[in-house]
XYZ file of N, CA and C in Angstrom:
441
model
N 55.186 33.417 -58.198
C 55.779 33.299 -59.491
C 55.887 31.814 -59.823
N 55.455 31.436 -60.988
C 55.469 30.056 -61.442
C 56.817 29.726 -62.078
N 57.306 28.496 -61.810
C 58.589 28.076 -62.376
C 58.514 27.867 -63.892
N 57.324 27.628 -64.431
C 57.214 27.388 -65.877
C 56.933 28.663 -66.664
N 56.878 29.810 -66.022
C 56.667 31.074 -66.730
C 57.798 32.024 -66.380
N 58.512 32.519 -67.367
C 59.610 33.449 -67.066
C 59.039 34.780 -66.569
N 59.798 35.507 -65.733
C 59.311 36.805 -65.274
C 59.222 37.788 -66.441
N 58.300 38.731 -66.311
C 58.151 39.765 -67.334
C 59.430 40.614 -67.364
N 59.870 41.008 -68.544
C 61.079 41.827 -68.625
C 60.849 43.202 -68.012
N 61.876 43.725 -67.367
C 61.786 45.069 -66.805
C 62.033 46.109 -67.868
N 61.386 47.243 -67.702
C 61.618 48.378 -68.589
C 61.626 49.615 -67.709
N 62.135 50.687 -68.265
C 62.148 51.931 -67.506
C 61.665 53.080 -68.378
N 61.202 54.110 -67.680
C 60.789 55.346 -68.351
C 61.197 56.509 -67.459
N 61.586 57.608 -68.103
C 62.030 58.797 -67.389
C 61.352 60.002 -68.016
N 60.945 60.943 -67.176
C 60.315 62.170 -67.668
C 60.484 63.271 -66.655
N 60.268 64.491 -67.120
C 60.170 65.644 -66.230
C 58.797 66.230 -66.394
N 58.178 66.571 -65.261
C 56.883 67.248 -65.303
C 56.952 68.487 -64.409
N 56.053 69.408 -64.619
C 55.978 70.605 -63.802
C 54.675 70.605 -63.015
N 54.781 71.041 -61.769
C 53.621 71.188 -60.902
C 53.565 72.642 -60.470
N 52.424 73.300 -60.698
C 52.238 74.676 -60.260
C 51.818 74.670 -58.799
N 52.520 75.483 -57.991
C 52.215 75.569 -56.569
C 51.653 76.945 -56.222
N 50.973 76.998 -55.105
C 50.494 78.272 -54.554
C 51.435 78.633 -53.383
N 51.458 79.869 -52.988
C 52.341 80.271 -51.868
C 52.076 79.459 -50.591
N 53.150 79.017 -49.939
C 53.093 78.327 -48.653
C 51.897 77.362 -48.585
N 51.939 76.387 -49.457
C 50.809 75.456 -49.567
C 51.307 74.047 -49.880
N 50.362 73.134 -49.888
C 50.660 71.741 -50.219
C 49.735 71.341 -51.388
N 50.361 70.893 -52.479
C 49.629 70.569 -53.709
C 49.650 69.082 -53.949
N 48.474 68.512 -54.165
C 48.343 67.079 -54.453
C 48.812 66.809 -55.884
N 49.798 65.942 -56.032
C 50.329 65.605 -57.346
C 49.970 64.188 -57.765
N 49.163 63.492 -56.974
C 48.860 62.079 -57.227
C 48.237 61.843 -58.597
N 47.244 62.609 -58.975
C 46.567 62.410 -60.266
C 47.515 62.595 -61.436
N 48.397 63.600 -61.344
C 49.370 63.842 -62.417
C 50.323 62.641 -62.536
N 50.753 62.101 -61.414
C 51.670 60.953 -61.456
C 50.962 59.708 -61.978
N 49.748 59.462 -61.528
C 48.982 58.325 -62.031
C 48.716 58.448 -63.549
N 48.438 59.668 -64.000
C 48.202 59.895 -65.431
C 49.466 59.560 -66.235
N 50.634 59.955 -65.750
C 51.880 59.647 -66.429
C 52.113 58.140 -66.436
N 51.850 57.475 -65.349
C 52.006 56.009 -65.317
C 51.088 55.349 -66.341
N 49.872 55.843 -66.486
C 48.965 55.297 -67.495
C 49.489 55.552 -68.904
N 50.021 56.751 -69.155
C 50.558 57.097 -70.481
C 51.689 56.176 -70.887
N 52.530 55.778 -69.943
C 53.687 54.929 -70.296
C 53.316 53.432 -70.243
N 52.095 53.128 -69.854
C 51.660 51.722 -69.775
C 52.329 50.974 -68.631
N 52.504 51.616 -67.505
C 53.140 50.980 -66.356
C 52.306 49.803 -65.864
N 52.999 48.799 -65.338
C 52.347 47.643 -64.746
C 52.662 47.548 -63.262
N 53.643 46.714 -62.950
C 54.106 46.537 -61.569
C 55.542 47.036 -61.494
N 55.828 47.877 -60.502
C 57.210 48.391 -60.385
C 57.358 49.426 -59.303
N 58.263 50.339 -59.538
C 58.571 51.387 -58.551
C 58.729 52.716 -59.284
N 58.054 53.747 -58.745
C 58.203 55.090 -59.267
C 59.032 55.881 -58.278
N 60.117 56.464 -58.771
C 60.914 57.390 -57.981
C 60.578 58.797 -58.468
N 60.265 59.658 -57.526
C 59.937 61.068 -57.812
C 60.987 61.929 -57.126
N 61.616 62.797 -57.912
C 62.666 63.695 -57.390
C 62.275 65.127 -57.702
N 62.202 65.972 -56.681
C 61.872 67.381 -56.843
C 63.167 68.161 -56.948
N 63.322 68.926 -58.037
C 64.592 69.560 -58.378
C 64.716 70.970 -57.789
N 64.414 71.114 -56.485
C 64.444 72.438 -55.878
C 64.915 72.329 -54.424
N 65.381 73.445 -53.875
C 65.850 73.443 -52.486
C 64.924 74.228 -51.554
N 63.818 74.733 -52.056
C 62.891 75.457 -51.192
C 61.458 74.940 -51.345
N 61.340 73.697 -51.787
C 60.068 72.987 -51.824
C 60.415 71.527 -51.563
N 59.409 70.722 -51.246
C 59.680 69.329 -50.912
C 58.513 68.423 -51.264
N 58.717 67.130 -51.017
C 57.714 66.111 -51.293
C 57.322 65.400 -50.013
N 56.077 64.921 -49.983
C 55.636 64.116 -48.862
C 54.474 63.236 -49.294
N 54.311 62.125 -48.602
C 53.080 61.315 -48.716
C 52.300 61.627 -47.452
N 51.096 62.157 -47.628
C 50.294 62.565 -46.481
C 48.824 62.339 -46.753
N 48.028 62.642 -45.732
C 46.576 62.451 -45.794
C 45.950 63.294 -46.891
N 44.932 62.725 -47.515
C 44.211 63.437 -48.575
C 42.728 63.617 -48.266
N 42.316 63.330 -47.040
C 40.891 63.355 -46.713
C 40.483 64.588 -45.900
N 41.024 64.756 -44.745
C 40.612 65.861 -43.866
C 41.253 67.175 -44.334
N 40.444 68.196 -44.587
C 40.988 69.463 -45.088
C 41.850 70.215 -44.064
N 41.776 69.816 -42.794
C 42.555 70.514 -41.776
C 44.028 70.049 -41.729
N 44.308 68.845 -42.231
C 45.638 68.271 -42.094
C 46.707 69.092 -42.796
N 46.501 69.426 -44.051
C 47.540 70.105 -44.828
C 47.881 71.491 -44.273
N 46.917 72.344 -43.938
C 47.278 73.638 -43.326
C 47.961 73.451 -41.967
N 47.555 72.426 -41.217
C 48.224 72.160 -39.941
C 49.685 71.771 -40.164
N 49.954 71.031 -41.225
C 51.341 70.656 -41.534
C 52.169 71.888 -41.914
N 51.606 72.791 -42.709
C 52.300 74.028 -43.057
C 52.623 74.805 -41.786
N 51.640 74.896 -40.876
C 51.863 75.619 -39.603
C 52.947 74.940 -38.774
N 52.949 73.613 -38.737
C 53.944 72.877 -37.957
C 55.366 73.142 -38.508
N 55.497 73.147 -39.827
C 56.802 73.444 -40.419
C 57.246 74.870 -40.113
N 56.272 75.800 -40.069
C 56.620 77.182 -39.712
C 57.136 77.260 -38.282
N 56.585 76.443 -37.374
C 57.057 76.441 -35.988
C 58.452 75.808 -35.906
N 58.730 74.799 -36.731
C 60.029 74.137 -36.708
C 61.140 74.993 -37.312
N 60.781 75.794 -38.318
C 61.781 76.656 -38.981
C 61.163 78.066 -39.143
N 61.116 78.793 -38.036
C 60.470 80.128 -38.088
C 61.346 81.158 -38.782
N 60.688 82.194 -39.286
C 61.406 83.330 -39.816
C 62.053 84.098 -38.682
N 63.014 84.919 -39.019
C 63.580 85.776 -37.995
C 64.982 86.210 -38.336
N 65.506 87.125 -37.540
C 66.832 87.670 -37.812
C 67.966 86.705 -37.454
N 67.641 85.525 -36.923
C 68.664 84.559 -36.521
C 69.308 83.843 -37.713
N 68.756 83.950 -38.896
C 69.318 83.301 -40.088
C 70.335 84.203 -40.754
N 71.464 83.670 -41.177
C 72.449 84.440 -41.929
C 72.035 84.568 -43.398
N 71.481 83.488 -43.971
C 71.140 83.459 -45.395
C 69.731 84.024 -45.604
N 69.662 85.151 -46.312
C 68.354 85.765 -46.597
C 68.379 86.493 -47.946
N 69.169 85.951 -48.888
C 69.350 86.615 -50.189
C 68.030 86.846 -50.929
N 67.083 85.924 -50.754
C 65.815 86.047 -51.495
C 64.648 86.402 -50.580
N 64.952 86.907 -49.390
C 63.892 87.343 -48.488
C 63.890 86.535 -47.188
N 63.008 86.947 -46.271
C 63.015 86.308 -44.971
C 62.404 84.918 -44.961
N 61.806 84.495 -46.088
C 61.298 83.139 -46.196
C 62.343 82.177 -46.808
N 63.498 82.704 -47.194
C 64.502 81.941 -47.917
C 65.110 80.805 -47.093
N 65.791 81.133 -46.008
C 66.448 80.099 -45.211
C 65.458 79.171 -44.518
N 64.368 79.661 -43.970
C 63.376 78.723 -43.399
C 62.901 77.697 -44.438
N 62.774 78.136 -45.709
C 62.363 77.205 -46.761
C 63.384 76.092 -46.955
N 64.664 76.440 -46.905
C 65.705 75.422 -47.051
C 65.662 74.427 -45.891
N 65.464 74.907 -44.694
C 65.403 74.014 -43.533
C 64.197 73.076 -43.654
N 63.047 73.611 -44.050
C 61.849 72.785 -44.208
C 62.057 71.701 -45.279
N 62.767 72.053 -46.347
C 63.065 71.066 -47.378
C 63.974 69.970 -46.832
N 64.946 70.356 -46.030
C 65.841 69.377 -45.433
C 65.067 68.437 -44.507
N 64.084 68.960 -43.776
C 63.308 68.152 -42.858
C 62.363 67.176 -43.564
N 61.847 67.584 -44.701
C 60.815 66.773 -45.362
C 61.317 65.988 -46.567
N 62.354 66.442 -47.259
C 62.966 65.683 -48.349
C 62.477 66.038 -49.723
N 63.288 65.634 -50.709
C 62.998 65.962 -52.108
C 62.802 64.742 -52.993
N 62.790 63.545 -52.405
C 62.558 62.357 -53.243
C 61.699 61.353 -52.524
N 60.932 60.628 -53.312
C 60.070 59.551 -52.821
C 60.187 58.352 -53.731
N 60.037 57.172 -53.167
C 59.939 55.945 -53.961
C 58.601 55.311 -53.589
N 57.725 55.141 -54.603
C 56.377 54.647 -54.354
C 56.144 53.420 -55.215
N 55.704 52.307 -54.606
C 55.390 51.115 -55.398
C 54.240 51.404 -56.380
N 54.293 50.720 -57.505
C 53.239 50.812 -58.515
C 52.662 49.409 -58.691
N 51.360 49.294 -58.493
C 50.660 48.021 -58.647
C 49.513 48.253 -59.627
N 49.426 47.413 -60.628
C 48.346 47.549 -61.607
C 48.369 48.868 -62.319
N 49.568 49.450 -62.494
C 49.696 50.691 -63.252
C 49.393 51.961 -62.456
N 49.135 51.813 -61.155
C 48.802 52.987 -60.320
C 49.666 53.004 -59.071
N 49.822 54.186 -58.508
C 50.558 54.322 -57.254
C 49.871 53.479 -56.181
N 50.619 52.703 -55.437
C 50.049 51.835 -54.416
C 50.017 52.569 -53.080
N 49.214 53.614 -53.032
C 49.059 54.420 -51.830
C 47.929 53.875 -50.960
N 48.014 54.171 -49.673
C 46.955 53.789 -48.762
C 45.700 54.598 -49.008
N 44.639 54.182 -48.353
C 43.325 54.779 -48.555
C 43.334 56.298 -48.377
N 44.040 56.798 -47.386
C 44.011 58.207 -47.068
C 45.294 58.920 -47.486
N 46.045 58.336 -48.395
C 47.340 58.925 -48.770
C 47.323 59.550 -50.147
N 48.174 60.562 -50.309
C 48.402 61.203 -51.591
C 49.862 61.709 -51.610
N 50.409 61.862 -52.806
C 51.739 62.449 -52.972
C 51.548 63.949 -53.137
N 52.259 64.707 -52.302
C 52.117 66.167 -52.286
C 53.449 66.856 -52.523
N 53.374 68.005 -53.189
C 54.484 68.957 -53.304
C 54.222 70.055 -52.266
N 55.212 70.304 -51.414
C 55.056 71.335 -50.391
C 55.837 72.564 -50.859
N 55.137 73.658 -51.003
C 55.760 74.937 -51.391
C 56.066 75.699 -50.101
N 57.358 75.955 -49.870
C 57.777 76.621 -48.635
C 57.953 78.133 -48.791
N 57.880 78.633 -50.021
C 58.130 80.048 -50.266
C 56.818 80.854 -50.244
N 56.960 82.165 -50.142
C 55.812 83.075 -50.104
C 55.160 83.315 -51.456
N 55.761 82.805 -52.513
C 55.174 82.917 -53.841
C 55.036 81.517 -54.442
N 54.074 81.368 -55.298
C 53.923 80.093 -56.000
C 54.968 79.968 -57.099
N 55.227 78.738 -57.500
C 56.224 78.477 -58.519
C 55.750 77.332 -59.420
N 56.449 77.126 -60.520
C 56.325 75.902 -61.301
C 57.483 75.017 -60.885
N 57.193 73.978 -60.142
C 58.213 73.096 -59.595
C 58.433 71.922 -60.536
N 59.677 71.586 -60.779
C 60.067 70.538 -61.695
C 60.311 69.227 -60.951
N 59.639 68.171 -61.412
C 59.825 66.835 -60.844
C 60.412 65.922 -61.920
N 61.431 65.167 -61.538
C 61.961 64.110 -62.423
C 61.347 62.816 -61.981
N 60.759 62.088 -62.930
C 60.120 60.808 -62.655
C 60.946 59.684 -63.267
N 61.116 58.585 -62.533
C 61.786 57.412 -63.044
C 60.995 56.185 -62.648
N 60.472 55.495 -63.651
C 59.721 54.279 -63.414
C 60.564 53.083 -63.843
N 60.613 52.072 -63.003
C 61.275 50.800 -63.334
C 60.294 49.715 -62.970
N 59.939 48.914 -63.971
C 58.975 47.846 -63.705
C 58.544 47.164 -64.994
N 57.410 46.511 -64.921
C 56.888 45.787 -66.094
C 55.898 46.639 -66.847
């Protein structure tokens, strides 16, 4: 930063978007997020993504090898298996395991934005993980702060 040039003023933008998921799957949301950043004219800053659900989650993961995402779904199933050991099953036997998987993986991400795009690594993408046996329209709240 040069002493003779003032820093660019910060601005913010907020939106909600919906992502359609398939049952027990991982959906790449990167293109949708980058498209929104382009629409708002984002420059340099930070994008916070918050998933407004308790039975789905967010992750930054590999986007190259097709085996990685199904392996991750299987790993989460091993960490939070179905079974009669859960007390909470109001919406079926996938209900409580979905909550545990969400707790393990999280519902919010903060991703740097450089040049108006998510500053992800070569093999990274932002994904929505659907933990339930049916697909849903999952709601994400986006908050951009930057130039």
